[in-house]
Amino acid sequence: ALQLFIIVLVFAILWYIIFAIVKAIIRPLVHNKPWLRQALERDYERSSKKMFKEIGLEFTKEEAIEYTMNDWPKMQAIYLQHLVGSMFCIPS
């Protein structure tokens, strides 16, 4: 059990560092870019407005876009984590 705990701890620390690096790299590249703002505006009208309301968040359109724009780099890091995890499944 100790070996498994050490492996989990190492992976947790590794992914924490990777997330911090990826977010630091991606954020300046995308924050307040017109293409991302337009995409988030469309997403707000299509689904985010309803989703935020359902979970009890009363955001204006601008607040929702700002919230999502700040969250966007973290989501890209999560997608990267899922991609790496999926790659571990290929050999099996």
XYZ file of N, CA and C in Angstrom:
276
model
N 0.819 -1.195 0.000
C 0.000 0.000 0.000
C 0.860 1.255 0.000
N 2.020 1.185 0.629
C 2.906 2.347 0.685
C 3.432 2.694 -0.706
N 3.764 1.668 -1.500
C 4.252 1.921 -2.854
C 3.188 2.605 -3.702
N 1.959 2.148 -3.576
C 0.859 2.760 -4.318
C 0.659 4.205 -3.883
N 0.737 4.460 -2.587
C 0.605 5.826 -2.075
C 1.695 6.726 -2.646
N 2.910 6.218 -2.713
C 4.022 7.009 -3.258
C 3.790 7.312 -4.740
N 3.321 6.328 -5.494
C 3.034 6.535 -6.914
C 1.951 7.589 -7.084
N 0.888 7.491 -6.323
C -0.207 8.464 -6.411
C 0.293 9.853 -6.033
N 1.084 9.949 -5.002
C 1.627 11.236 -4.566
C 2.526 11.853 -5.637
N 3.367 11.044 -6.255
C 4.246 11.544 -7.319
C 3.421 12.039 -8.503
N 2.413 11.264 -8.911
C 1.561 11.703 -10.013
C 0.808 12.981 -9.669
N 0.325 13.101 -8.450
C -0.393 14.306 -8.039
C 0.513 15.534 -8.109
N 1.721 15.393 -7.614
C 2.667 16.507 -7.662
C 3.050 16.825 -9.106
N 3.300 15.794 -9.889
C 3.650 15.981 -11.296
C 2.558 16.731 -12.049
N 1.306 16.293 -11.884
C 0.215 16.951 -12.600
C -0.036 18.363 -12.080
N 0.188 18.597 -10.799
C 0.055 19.954 -10.264
C 1.055 20.885 -10.958
N 2.283 20.416 -11.098
C 3.320 21.219 -11.754
C 2.992 21.417 -13.233
N 2.574 20.347 -13.908
C 2.220 20.450 -15.325
C 1.066 21.420 -15.521
N 0.040 21.338 -14.673
C -1.093 22.251 -14.782
C -0.632 23.700 -14.633
N 0.218 23.963 -13.669
C 0.701 25.325 -13.450
C 1.476 25.830 -14.665
N 2.318 24.985 -15.236
C 3.111 25.382 -16.402
C 2.219 25.607 -17.617
N 1.308 24.672 -17.882
C 0.427 24.790 -19.054
C -0.446 26.038 -18.939
N -1.011 26.274 -17.768
C -1.844 27.469 -17.600
C -1.020 28.738 -17.803
N 0.206 28.759 -17.293
C 1.057 29.937 -17.445
C 1.432 30.182 -18.905
N 1.550 29.118 -19.677
C 1.887 29.258 -21.097
C 0.658 29.661 -21.913
N -0.467 29.005 -21.667
C -1.657 29.217 -22.490
C -2.349 30.547 -22.209
N -2.446 30.936 -20.954
C -3.225 32.130 -20.604
C -2.821 33.377 -21.392
N -1.534 33.737 -21.468
C -1.188 34.945 -22.226
C -1.481 34.816 -23.724
N -1.500 33.593 -24.214
C -1.752 33.392 -25.644
C -3.222 33.570 -26.021
N -4.132 33.356 -25.077
C -5.555 33.349 -25.430
C -6.400 34.396 -24.711
N -5.933 34.911 -23.588
C -6.775 35.803 -22.785
C -7.139 37.073 -23.560
N -8.426 37.334 -23.615
C -9.007 38.502 -24.290
C -8.766 38.537 -25.794
N -8.488 37.417 -26.389
C -8.358 37.366 -27.845
C -9.760 37.393 -28.454
N -9.920 38.098 -29.574
C -11.263 38.210 -30.172
C -11.896 36.864 -30.501
N -11.118 35.915 -30.999
C -11.696 34.624 -31.382
C -12.228 33.865 -30.173
N -11.532 33.961 -29.031
C -12.003 33.272 -27.832
C -13.226 33.980 -27.261
N -13.195 35.299 -27.246
C -14.338 36.068 -26.745
C -15.587 35.756 -27.567
N -15.442 35.711 -28.891
C -16.588 35.400 -29.756
C -17.107 33.993 -29.491
N -16.210 33.047 -29.329
C -16.613 31.661 -29.049
C -17.343 31.577 -27.711
N -16.846 32.299 -26.707
C -17.493 32.268 -25.391
C -18.841 32.979 -25.408
N -18.972 34.024 -26.210
C -20.273 34.688 -26.358
C -21.283 33.735 -26.971
N -20.865 33.023 -28.023
C -21.771 32.034 -28.648
C -22.130 30.935 -27.661
N -21.145 30.454 -26.937
C -21.384 29.391 -25.962
C -22.321 29.871 -24.857
N -22.178 31.118 -24.437
C -23.059 31.661 -23.404
C -24.507 31.646 -23.874
N -24.728 32.091 -25.096
C -26.097 32.132 -25.624
C -26.652 30.731 -25.854
N -25.827 29.802 -26.265
C -26.285 28.453 -26.592
C -26.559 27.598 -25.354
N -25.654 27.680 -24.347
C -25.839 26.749 -23.236
C -25.385 27.267 -21.879
N -24.369 28.093 -21.842
C -23.797 28.479 -20.546
C -24.765 29.270 -19.686
N -25.555 30.138 -20.314
C -26.509 30.946 -19.543
C -27.457 30.039 -18.767
N -27.985 29.035 -19.430
C -28.905 28.097 -18.789
C -28.180 27.272 -17.718
N -26.952 26.803 -18.031
C -26.203 25.984 -17.093
C -25.878 26.775 -15.825
N -25.408 28.008 -15.979
C -25.090 28.830 -14.808
C -26.334 29.050 -13.951
N -27.454 29.288 -14.595
C -28.701 29.509 -13.856
C -29.121 28.252 -13.095
N -28.958 27.081 -13.738
C -29.340 25.812 -13.105
C -28.499 25.495 -11.872
N -27.241 25.920 -11.865
C -26.399 25.641 -10.700
C -26.388 26.797 -9.705
N -27.233 27.785 -9.956
C -27.420 28.867 -8.987
C -26.474 30.038 -9.118
N -25.796 30.160 -10.244
C -24.907 31.300 -10.470
C -25.616 32.314 -11.357
N -25.808 33.480 -10.841
C -26.466 34.540 -11.618
C -25.395 35.458 -12.195
N -24.872 35.090 -13.355
C -23.849 35.882 -14.032
C -24.485 36.713 -15.128
N -23.985 37.930 -15.285
C -24.313 38.666 -16.499
C -23.499 38.031 -17.617
N -23.799 38.414 -18.841
C -23.066 37.841 -19.971
C -21.573 38.145 -19.843
N -21.238 39.359 -19.490
C -19.830 39.764 -19.378
C -19.124 39.022 -18.237
N -19.812 38.855 -17.115
C -19.229 38.116 -15.987
C -18.991 36.651 -16.360
N -19.948 36.063 -17.069
C -19.813 34.662 -17.481
C -18.658 34.491 -18.450
N -18.507 35.421 -19.371
C -17.408 35.345 -20.341
C -16.067 35.484 -19.619
N -15.975 36.418 -18.689
C -14.731 36.614 -17.944
C -14.399 35.373 -17.106
N -15.407 34.818 -16.447
C -15.215 33.609 -15.631
C -14.711 32.461 -16.507
N -15.372 32.255 -17.630
C -15.021 31.152 -18.521
C -13.658 31.381 -19.163
N -13.354 32.635 -19.495
C -12.057 32.938 -20.096
C -10.920 32.645 -19.108
N -11.136 32.938 -17.840
C -10.122 32.642 -16.831
C -9.990 31.142 -16.593
N -11.075 30.404 -16.793
C -11.092 28.964 -16.585
C -10.567 28.184 -17.794
N -10.548 28.817 -18.952
C -10.225 28.147 -20.209
C -8.852 27.488 -20.208
N -7.780 28.150 -19.773
C -6.469 27.474 -19.758
C -6.442 26.224 -18.874
N -7.155 26.272 -17.742
C -7.212 25.093 -16.870
C -7.895 23.933 -17.590
N -8.933 24.233 -18.333
C -9.635 23.177 -19.064
C -8.730 22.550 -20.124
N -7.885 23.340 -20.765
C -6.954 22.791 -21.753
C -5.955 21.857 -21.079
N -5.531 22.214 -19.870
C -4.628 21.342 -19.119
C -5.325 20.027 -18.757
N -6.599 20.101 -18.427
C -7.371 18.889 -18.124
C -7.479 18.007 -19.364
N -7.706 18.630 -20.525
C -7.771 17.856 -21.773
C -6.433 17.178 -22.046
N -5.340 17.883 -21.762
C -4.016 17.289 -21.934
C -3.837 16.086 -21.008
N -4.305 16.227 -19.774
C -4.214 15.123 -18.814
C -5.007 13.915 -19.319
N -6.190 14.158 -19.863
C -6.991 13.055 -20.385
C -6.321 12.412 -21.602
N -5.690 13.214 -22.442
C -4.985 12.678 -23.601
C -3.846 11.766 -23.158
N -3.061 12.219 -22.198
C -1.954 11.393 -21.700
C -2.487 10.112 -21.068
N -3.557 10.211 -20.296
C -4.152 9.023 -19.694
C -4.665 8.045 -20.746
N -5.241 8.585 -21.809
C -5.718 7.731 -22.897
C -4.577 7.020 -23.592
N -3.444 7.710 -23.708
C -2.290 7.096 -24.350
C -1.777 5.888 -23.564
N -1.964 5.899 -22.245
C -1.556 4.749 -21.436
C -2.422 3.522 -21.755
N -3.600 3.731 -22.297
C -4.498 2.615 -22.629
C -4.134 1.951 -23.948
N -3.394 2.625 -24.803
C -3.100 2.099 -26.133
C -2.387 0.743 -26.086
N -1.359 0.575 -25.249
C -0.687 -0.737 -25.251
C -1.589 -1.905 -24.882
N -2.593 -1.642 -24.075
C -3.462 -2.753 -23.668
C -4.485 -3.014 -24.732
